[in-house]
Amino acid sequence: MKNSFNSIFIVFALIGALVALTTNSFAKDKKNKNTNAITVIDHYIQITTEGNTEGIQHLFSKDFKWTQSSNAKTKTYNKADLVAYLKSNKGLIQNCKTNYSIVEKNDNCVIARIEMKYDTFTKVECITLCNENQEWKINQIIESYK
């Protein structure tokens, strides 16, 4: 009888451990990966240059604004517009060389400059990221060409 109780105890202990590990694993998956600005910048570049749109909905703030400026025209778009555009380019790999630099950085905001160099032109994006409740989000992109 004592062996039966030990066996039952061991089974319940194993089940409890399995539940704890599974719960911890799900908690890690649900935790947002936007815990630092550089990760968000790298993810954004991957989305725009490699067409990898996974996690795109968590990258931009609710009041996000995207401004394009070219040939004396300026157009402004919102988060839904940019997400739809990027999703329409899913899997499209850009033929460009990309680099970025941090223009300004503090605990709550980062301004970065991204250059995408193509054969005949360069696209420049100045992006602003802010730390919103321990989560970094892109809240503005200003795009121009040279």
Coordinates of N, CA, C and O in Angstrom, one line a residue:
M1 N 0.8 -1.2 0.0 CA 0.0 0.0 0.0 C 0.9 1.3 0.0 O 0.5 2.2 -0.7
K2 N 2.0 1.2 0.8 CA 2.9 2.3 0.8 C 3.5 2.6 -0.6 O 3.6 3.8 -0.9
N3 N 3.8 1.5 -1.3 CA 4.4 1.7 -2.7 C 3.3 2.4 -3.6 O 3.7 3.1 -4.5
S4 N 2.0 2.1 -3.4 CA 1.0 2.7 -4.2 C 0.9 4.2 -4.0 O 0.8 4.9 -4.9
F5 N 1.0 4.6 -2.7 CA 1.0 6.0 -2.4 C 2.2 6.7 -2.9 O 2.1 7.8 -3.4
N6 N 3.4 6.0 -2.8 CA 4.6 6.6 -3.4 C 4.5 6.8 -4.9 O 4.9 7.8 -5.4
S7 N 3.9 5.8 -5.5 CA 3.8 5.8 -7.0 C 2.8 6.9 -7.4 O 3.1 7.7 -8.3
I8 N 1.7 7.0 -6.7 CA 0.7 8.1 -7.0 C 1.4 9.5 -6.7 O 1.2 10.4 -7.5
F9 N 2.1 9.6 -5.6 CA 2.8 10.9 -5.3 C 3.8 11.2 -6.4 O 3.8 12.4 -6.8
I10 N 4.5 10.3 -6.9 CA 5.5 10.5 -7.9 C 4.8 11.0 -9.2 O 5.2 11.9 -9.9
V11 N 3.7 10.3 -9.6 CA 3.0 10.6 -10.8 C 2.5 12.1 -10.7 O 2.6 12.9 -11.6
F12 N 1.9 12.4 -9.5 CA 1.4 13.8 -9.3 C 2.5 14.8 -9.3 O 2.4 15.9 -9.9
A13 N 3.6 14.5 -8.8 CA 4.8 15.4 -8.8 C 5.3 15.6 -10.2 O 5.6 16.7 -10.6
L14 N 5.3 14.5 -11.0 CA 5.7 14.7 -12.4 C 4.8 15.5 -13.2 O 5.2 16.3 -14.0
I15 N 3.5 15.3 -13.0 CA 2.4 16.1 -13.7 C 2.6 17.5 -13.2 O 2.5 18.4 -14.1
G16 N 2.8 17.8 -12.0 CA 2.9 19.2 -11.5 C 4.1 19.8 -12.1 O 4.1 21.0 -12.5
A17 N 5.3 19.1 -12.2 CA 6.5 19.6 -12.8 C 6.2 19.9 -14.3 O 6.6 21.0 -14.8
L18 N 5.5 19.0 -15.0 CA 5.2 19.2 -16.4 C 4.4 20.5 -16.6 O 4.6 21.3 -17.5
V19 N 3.3 20.6 -15.8 CA 2.5 21.8 -15.8 C 3.3 23.1 -15.6 O 3.1 24.1 -16.3
A20 N 4.1 23.0 -14.6 CA 4.9 24.2 -14.3 C 5.9 24.6 -15.4 O 6.0 25.8 -15.8
L21 N 6.5 23.6 -16.0 CA 7.4 23.9 -17.2 C 6.6 24.4 -18.4 O 7.0 25.3 -19.0
T22 N 5.5 23.8 -18.6 CA 4.6 24.2 -19.8 C 4.1 25.7 -19.5 O 4.2 26.5 -20.4
T23 N 3.6 25.9 -18.3 CA 3.1 27.3 -18.0 C 4.3 28.3 -18.1 O 4.1 29.4 -18.7
N24 N 5.4 28.0 -17.7 CA 6.6 28.9 -17.7 C 7.0 29.1 -19.2 O 7.2 30.2 -19.6
S25 N 6.9 28.1 -20.0 CA 7.2 28.2 -21.4 C 6.2 29.1 -22.1 O 6.5 29.9 -22.9
F26 N 4.9 28.9 -21.8 CA 3.9 29.8 -22.4 C 4.0 31.2 -22.0 O 3.9 32.1 -22.7
A27 N 4.4 31.4 -20.7 CA 4.6 32.8 -20.2 C 5.7 33.4 -21.0 O 5.7 34.6 -21.3
K28 N 6.8 32.7 -21.2 CA 7.9 33.3 -22.0 C 7.5 33.6 -23.4 O 7.9 34.7 -23.9
D29 N 6.7 32.8 -24.0 CA 6.2 33.1 -25.4 C 5.3 34.3 -25.4 O 5.4 35.1 -26.4
K30 N 4.5 34.5 -24.4 CA 3.5 35.6 -24.4 C 4.3 36.9 -24.1 O 3.8 37.9 -24.4
K31 N 5.4 36.8 -23.4 CA 6.1 38.0 -23.0 C 6.6 38.7 -24.3 O 7.2 38.0 -25.1
N32 N 6.3 39.9 -24.4 CA 6.7 40.7 -25.6 C 8.2 40.7 -25.8 O 8.9 40.9 -24.8
K33 N 8.7 40.5 -27.0 CA 10.1 40.5 -27.2 C 10.7 41.9 -27.5 O 11.8 42.0 -27.8
N34 N 9.8 42.9 -27.4 CA 10.2 44.3 -27.7 C 10.8 44.9 -26.4 O 10.4 46.0 -26.0
T35 N 11.7 44.2 -25.8 CA 12.2 44.7 -24.5 C 13.4 45.7 -24.7 O 13.8 46.3 -23.7
N36 N 13.9 45.9 -25.9 CA 14.9 47.0 -26.0 C 14.8 47.5 -27.5 O 14.3 46.9 -28.4
A37 N 15.2 48.8 -27.6 CA 15.0 49.5 -28.9 C 15.8 48.9 -30.0 O 15.3 48.8 -31.1
I38 N 17.0 48.4 -29.8 CA 17.8 47.8 -30.8 C 17.1 46.5 -31.4 O 17.2 46.4 -32.6
T39 N 16.5 45.7 -30.6 CA 15.8 44.6 -31.1 C 14.7 45.0 -32.0 O 14.4 44.4 -33.0
V40 N 14.0 46.0 -31.6 CA 12.9 46.5 -32.4 C 13.4 47.1 -33.8 O 12.8 46.8 -34.8
I41 N 14.5 47.8 -33.7 CA 15.1 48.3 -35.0 C 15.5 47.2 -35.9 O 15.2 47.2 -37.1
D42 N 16.2 46.2 -35.3 CA 16.6 45.0 -36.1 C 15.4 44.3 -36.7 O 15.4 43.9 -37.9
H43 N 14.3 44.1 -35.9 CA 13.1 43.4 -36.4 C 12.5 44.2 -37.5 O 12.1 43.7 -38.5
Y44 N 12.4 45.5 -37.4 CA 11.8 46.4 -38.4 C 12.6 46.3 -39.7 O 12.0 46.1 -40.8
I45 N 13.9 46.3 -39.6 CA 14.8 46.2 -40.8 C 14.6 44.8 -41.5 O 14.5 44.7 -42.7
Q46 N 14.4 43.8 -40.7 CA 14.2 42.4 -41.2 C 12.8 42.4 -41.9 O 12.7 41.8 -43.0
I47 N 11.8 43.0 -41.4 CA 10.5 43.1 -42.0 C 10.6 43.8 -43.4 O 10.1 43.3 -44.4
T48 N 11.2 44.9 -43.4 CA 11.3 45.8 -44.6 C 12.2 45.2 -45.7 O 11.9 45.4 -46.9
T49 N 13.3 44.6 -45.3 CA 14.2 44.1 -46.3 C 14.1 42.7 -46.7 O 14.5 42.3 -47.7
E50 N 13.5 41.8 -45.8 CA 13.4 40.4 -46.0 C 12.0 39.9 -46.1 O 11.7 38.7 -46.4
G51 N 11.0 40.8 -45.9 CA 9.6 40.4 -46.0 C 9.1 39.5 -44.9 O 8.1 38.8 -45.1
N52 N 9.9 39.4 -43.8 CA 9.4 38.6 -42.7 C 8.5 39.4 -41.8 O 8.9 40.2 -41.0
T53 N 7.2 39.2 -41.9 CA 6.2 40.0 -41.3 C 5.8 39.4 -39.9 O 4.8 39.9 -39.3
E54 N 6.4 38.4 -39.4 CA 6.0 37.8 -38.1 C 6.2 38.8 -37.0 O 7.2 39.5 -36.9
G55 N 5.1 39.0 -36.2 CA 5.2 39.9 -35.1 C 5.0 41.3 -35.4 O 5.2 42.2 -34.6
I56 N 4.6 41.6 -36.7 CA 4.5 43.0 -37.1 C 3.5 43.8 -36.3 O 3.8 45.0 -36.1
Q57 N 2.4 43.2 -35.9 CA 1.4 44.0 -35.2 C 1.9 44.5 -33.8 O 1.3 45.5 -33.3
H58 N 3.0 44.0 -33.3 CA 3.4 44.5 -32.0 C 4.6 45.5 -32.1 O 5.1 45.9 -31.1
L59 N 4.9 45.8 -33.3 CA 6.1 46.7 -33.5 C 5.8 48.2 -33.4 O 6.7 49.0 -33.1
F60 N 4.5 48.6 -33.7 CA 4.2 50.0 -33.8 C 3.2 50.4 -32.8 O 2.3 49.6 -32.4
S61 N 3.3 51.6 -32.3 CA 2.4 52.2 -31.3 C 1.0 52.4 -31.9 O 0.9 52.5 -33.2
K62 N 0.0 52.6 -31.1 CA -1.3 52.8 -31.6 C -1.4 54.1 -32.4 O -2.2 54.2 -33.4
D63 N -0.7 55.1 -32.0 CA -0.8 56.4 -32.7 C 0.4 56.6 -33.7 O 0.8 57.7 -34.0
F64 N 0.9 55.5 -34.2 CA 2.0 55.5 -35.2 C 1.7 56.4 -36.4 O 0.5 56.5 -36.9
K65 N 2.7 57.0 -36.9 CA 2.6 57.9 -38.1 C 3.8 57.6 -39.0 O 4.9 57.6 -38.6
W66 N 3.5 57.4 -40.3 CA 4.5 57.2 -41.3 C 4.4 58.3 -42.4 O 3.4 58.5 -43.0
T67 N 5.5 59.0 -42.6 CA 5.5 60.1 -43.5 C 6.5 59.8 -44.6 O 7.7 59.5 -44.3
Q68 N 6.1 59.9 -45.9 CA 7.0 59.8 -47.0 C 7.1 61.1 -47.7 O 6.1 61.8 -48.0
S69 N 8.4 61.4 -48.0 CA 8.6 62.7 -48.7 C 9.5 62.4 -49.9 O 10.6 61.9 -49.8
S70 N 9.0 62.8 -51.1 CA 9.8 62.7 -52.3 C 9.2 63.6 -53.4 O 8.0 63.9 -53.4
N71 N 10.1 64.2 -54.2 CA 9.7 65.1 -55.3 C 8.7 66.2 -54.8 O 7.7 66.4 -55.5
A72 N 9.0 66.8 -53.8 CA 8.2 67.9 -53.2 C 6.8 67.5 -52.8 O 5.9 68.3 -52.6
K73 N 6.5 66.2 -52.7 CA 5.3 65.7 -52.2 C 5.5 65.0 -50.8 O 6.5 64.4 -50.6
T74 N 4.5 65.2 -50.0 CA 4.6 64.5 -48.7 C 3.3 63.8 -48.4 O 2.2 64.4 -48.6
K75 N 3.4 62.5 -48.1 CA 2.2 61.8 -47.8 C 2.3 61.2 -46.4 O 3.4 60.7 -46.0
T76 N 1.2 61.1 -45.7 CA 1.2 60.6 -44.3 C 0.3 59.4 -44.2 O -0.8 59.5 -44.7
Y77 N 0.7 58.4 -43.5 CA -0.1 57.2 -43.3 C -0.1 56.8 -41.9 O 0.7 57.2 -41.1
N78 N -1.1 55.9 -41.5 CA -1.2 55.4 -40.1 C -0.7 54.0 -40.0 O -0.2 53.4 -41.0
K79 N -0.8 53.4 -38.8 CA -0.3 52.1 -38.5 C -0.9 51.1 -39.5 O -0.3 50.2 -40.0
A80 N -2.3 51.1 -39.6 CA -3.0 50.1 -40.5 C -2.4 50.2 -41.9 O -2.3 49.1 -42.5
D81 N -2.2 51.4 -42.4 CA -1.7 51.5 -43.8 C -0.3 50.9 -43.9 O -0.1 50.1 -44.9
L82 N 0.6 51.1 -43.0 CA 1.9 50.5 -43.1 C 1.9 49.0 -42.9 O 2.6 48.3 -43.6
V83 N 1.2 48.5 -41.9 CA 1.1 47.1 -41.7 C 0.5 46.4 -42.9 O 1.1 45.4 -43.4
A84 N -0.5 47.0 -43.6 CA -1.1 46.4 -44.8 C 0.0 46.4 -45.9 O 0.1 45.4 -46.6
Y85 N 0.7 47.5 -46.0 CA 1.7 47.6 -47.1 C 2.8 46.5 -46.8 O 3.2 45.8 -47.8
L86 N 3.3 46.4 -45.6 CA 4.4 45.5 -45.3 C 3.9 44.0 -45.5 O 4.7 43.2 -46.0
K87 N 2.7 43.8 -45.1 CA 2.2 42.4 -45.3 C 2.0 42.1 -46.8 O 2.2 40.9 -47.2
S88 N 1.7 43.1 -47.6 CA 1.6 42.8 -49.0 C 2.9 42.5 -49.7 O 3.0 41.9 -50.7
N89 N 4.0 42.9 -49.0 CA 5.3 42.6 -49.4 C 6.0 41.4 -48.7 O 7.2 41.2 -48.8
K90 N 5.1 40.6 -48.1 CA 5.6 39.4 -47.3 C 6.5 38.5 -48.3 O 6.0 38.2 -49.4
G91 N 7.6 38.2 -47.8 CA 8.5 37.3 -48.6 C 9.4 38.0 -49.6 O 10.2 37.4 -50.2
L92 N 9.1 39.3 -49.8 CA 9.9 40.1 -50.8 C 11.2 40.5 -50.2 O 11.3 41.2 -49.2
I93 N 12.3 40.1 -50.9 CA 13.6 40.4 -50.4 C 14.1 41.6 -51.2 O 14.2 41.6 -52.4
Q94 N 14.5 42.7 -50.5 CA 14.9 43.9 -51.1 C 16.4 43.7 -51.5 O 17.2 43.2 -50.8
N95 N 16.8 44.2 -52.7 CA 18.1 44.2 -53.2 C 18.8 45.5 -52.7 O 19.0 46.4 -53.5
C96 N 19.2 45.5 -51.5 CA 19.8 46.7 -50.9 C 20.7 46.4 -49.8 O 20.6 45.3 -49.2
K97 N 21.6 47.3 -49.5 CA 22.5 47.1 -48.3 C 21.9 48.1 -47.3 O 21.7 49.3 -47.5
T98 N 21.8 47.6 -46.1 CA 21.1 48.3 -45.0 C 22.1 48.5 -43.8 O 22.8 47.6 -43.4
N99 N 22.1 49.8 -43.3 CA 22.8 50.0 -42.1 C 22.0 51.1 -41.3 O 21.1 51.8 -41.9
Y100 N 22.3 51.2 -40.0 CA 21.6 52.2 -39.2 C 22.5 52.7 -38.2 O 23.5 52.1 -37.8
S101 N 22.2 53.9 -37.7 CA 22.9 54.5 -36.6 C 21.9 55.1 -35.6 O 20.8 55.5 -36.0
I102 N 22.3 55.1 -34.4 CA 21.5 55.8 -33.3 C 21.8 57.2 -33.3 O 23.0 57.6 -33.1
V103 N 20.9 58.1 -33.5 CA 21.1 59.5 -33.5 C 21.0 60.1 -32.1 O 21.8 60.9 -31.7
E104 N 20.0 59.6 -31.3 CA 19.8 60.0 -30.0 C 19.2 58.9 -29.2 O 18.4 58.1 -29.7
K105 N 19.6 58.8 -27.9 CA 19.1 57.7 -27.1 C 19.0 58.1 -25.6 O 19.9 58.7 -25.1
N106 N 17.9 57.8 -25.0 CA 17.8 57.9 -23.5 C 16.9 56.8 -23.0 O 16.6 55.9 -23.8
D107 N 16.5 56.8 -21.8 CA 15.8 55.6 -21.2 C 14.5 55.4 -21.8 O 13.9 54.3 -21.7
N108 N 13.9 56.5 -22.4 CA 12.5 56.4 -22.9 C 12.3 56.5 -24.4 O 11.3 56.2 -24.9
C109 N 13.3 57.1 -25.1 CA 13.1 57.3 -26.5 C 14.4 57.1 -27.2 O 15.5 57.3 -26.7
V110 N 14.3 56.7 -28.5 CA 15.5 56.5 -29.3 C 15.1 57.0 -30.7 O 14.0 56.8 -31.2
I111 N 16.0 57.7 -31.3 CA 15.9 58.2 -32.7 C 17.0 57.5 -33.5 O 18.2 57.5 -33.1
A112 N 16.6 56.8 -34.5 CA 17.6 56.1 -35.3 C 17.5 56.5 -36.8 O 16.4 56.9 -37.2
R113 N 18.5 56.4 -37.5 CA 18.6 56.7 -38.9 C 19.0 55.4 -39.7 O 20.0 54.8 -39.4
I114 N 18.1 55.0 -40.6 CA 18.3 53.7 -41.3 C 18.5 54.1 -42.8 O 17.7 54.9 -43.3
E115 N 19.5 53.6 -43.4 CA 19.8 53.8 -44.8 C 19.7 52.5 -45.5 O 20.3 51.5 -45.1
M116 N 18.9 52.4 -46.6 CA 18.8 51.3 -47.5 C 19.4 51.7 -48.8 O 18.7 52.5 -49.6
K117 N 20.6 51.2 -49.2 CA 21.2 51.6 -50.4 C 21.0 50.6 -51.5 O 21.3 49.5 -51.4
Y118 N 20.3 51.1 -52.5 CA 20.0 50.4 -53.8 C 21.0 50.8 -54.8 O 21.8 51.7 -54.6
D119 N 20.9 50.2 -56.0 CA 21.9 50.5 -57.1 C 21.8 52.0 -57.5 O 22.8 52.6 -57.7
T120 N 20.6 52.5 -57.6 CA 20.5 53.9 -58.2 C 20.0 54.9 -57.2 O 19.8 56.1 -57.6
F121 N 19.6 54.6 -56.0 CA 19.2 55.5 -55.0 C 19.3 55.0 -53.6 O 19.7 53.8 -53.4
T122 N 19.1 55.8 -52.6 CA 19.2 55.5 -51.2 C 17.9 55.9 -50.5 O 17.5 57.1 -50.7
K123 N 17.3 55.0 -49.8 CA 16.1 55.4 -49.0 C 16.6 55.6 -47.6 O 17.3 54.8 -47.0
V124 N 16.2 56.7 -47.0 CA 16.6 57.0 -45.6 C 15.3 57.1 -44.8 O 14.4 57.8 -45.2
E125 N 15.4 56.4 -43.7 CA 14.2 56.5 -42.7 C 14.8 56.9 -41.4 O 15.7 56.3 -40.8
C126 N 14.2 57.9 -40.8 CA 14.4 58.4 -39.5 C 13.3 57.8 -38.7 O 12.1 58.1 -38.9
I127 N 13.6 57.0 -37.7 CA 12.5 56.4 -36.9 C 12.6 56.8 -35.4 O 13.7 57.0 -34.9
T128 N 11.5 57.0 -34.8 CA 11.4 57.3 -33.4 C 10.8 56.1 -32.7 O 9.7 55.7 -33.1
L129 N 11.4 55.7 -31.6 CA 10.9 54.6 -30.8 C 10.7 55.1 -29.4 O 11.6 55.9 -28.9
C130 N 9.7 54.7 -28.7 CA 9.5 55.1 -27.3 C 9.2 53.9 -26.5 O 8.6 52.9 -26.9
N131 N 9.6 53.9 -25.2 CA 9.3 52.9 -24.3 C 8.0 53.1 -23.6 O 7.8 54.1 -22.9
E132 N 7.0 52.3 -24.0 CA 5.7 52.4 -23.5 C 5.4 51.2 -22.5 O 5.2 50.1 -23.0
N133 N 5.3 51.4 -21.2 CA 5.1 50.4 -20.3 C 6.0 49.2 -20.4 O 5.6 48.1 -20.5
Q134 N 7.3 49.5 -20.4 CA 8.4 48.5 -20.5 C 8.4 47.8 -21.9 O 8.9 46.7 -22.0
E135 N 7.8 48.4 -22.9 CA 7.8 47.8 -24.2 C 8.1 48.8 -25.2 O 7.5 49.9 -25.3
W136 N 9.2 48.6 -26.1 CA 9.6 49.5 -27.1 C 8.7 49.4 -28.3 O 8.5 48.3 -28.8
K137 N 8.2 50.6 -28.8 CA 7.4 50.6 -30.0 C 7.9 51.7 -30.9 O 8.3 52.8 -30.4
I138 N 7.7 51.5 -32.2 CA 8.0 52.5 -33.2 C 6.8 53.4 -33.2 O 5.7 52.9 -33.5
N139 N 7.0 54.7 -33.0 CA 5.8 55.6 -33.1 C 5.9 56.6 -34.3 O 4.9 57.2 -34.6
Q140 N 7.0 56.7 -35.0 CA 7.0 57.5 -36.2 C 8.2 57.1 -37.1 O 9.3 56.7 -36.6
I141 N 7.9 57.1 -38.4 CA 8.9 56.9 -39.4 C 8.8 58.1 -40.4 O 7.7 58.4 -40.9
I142 N 9.9 58.7 -40.7 CA 9.9 59.8 -41.7 C 10.9 59.2 -42.8 O 12.0 59.0 -42.6
E143 N 10.3 59.1 -44.0 CA 11.1 58.4 -45.1 C 11.4 59.4 -46.2 O 10.5 60.2 -46.6
S144 N 12.6 59.4 -46.7 CA 13.0 60.3 -47.8 C 13.9 59.5 -48.7 O 14.4 58.4 -48.3
Y145 N 14.2 60.1 -49.8 CA 15.1 59.4 -50.8 C 16.2 60.4 -51.3 O 16.0 61.6 -51.4
K146 N 17.3 59.8 -51.6 CA 18.4 60.6 -52.2 C 19.1 59.8 -53.2 O 19.0 58.7 -53.3

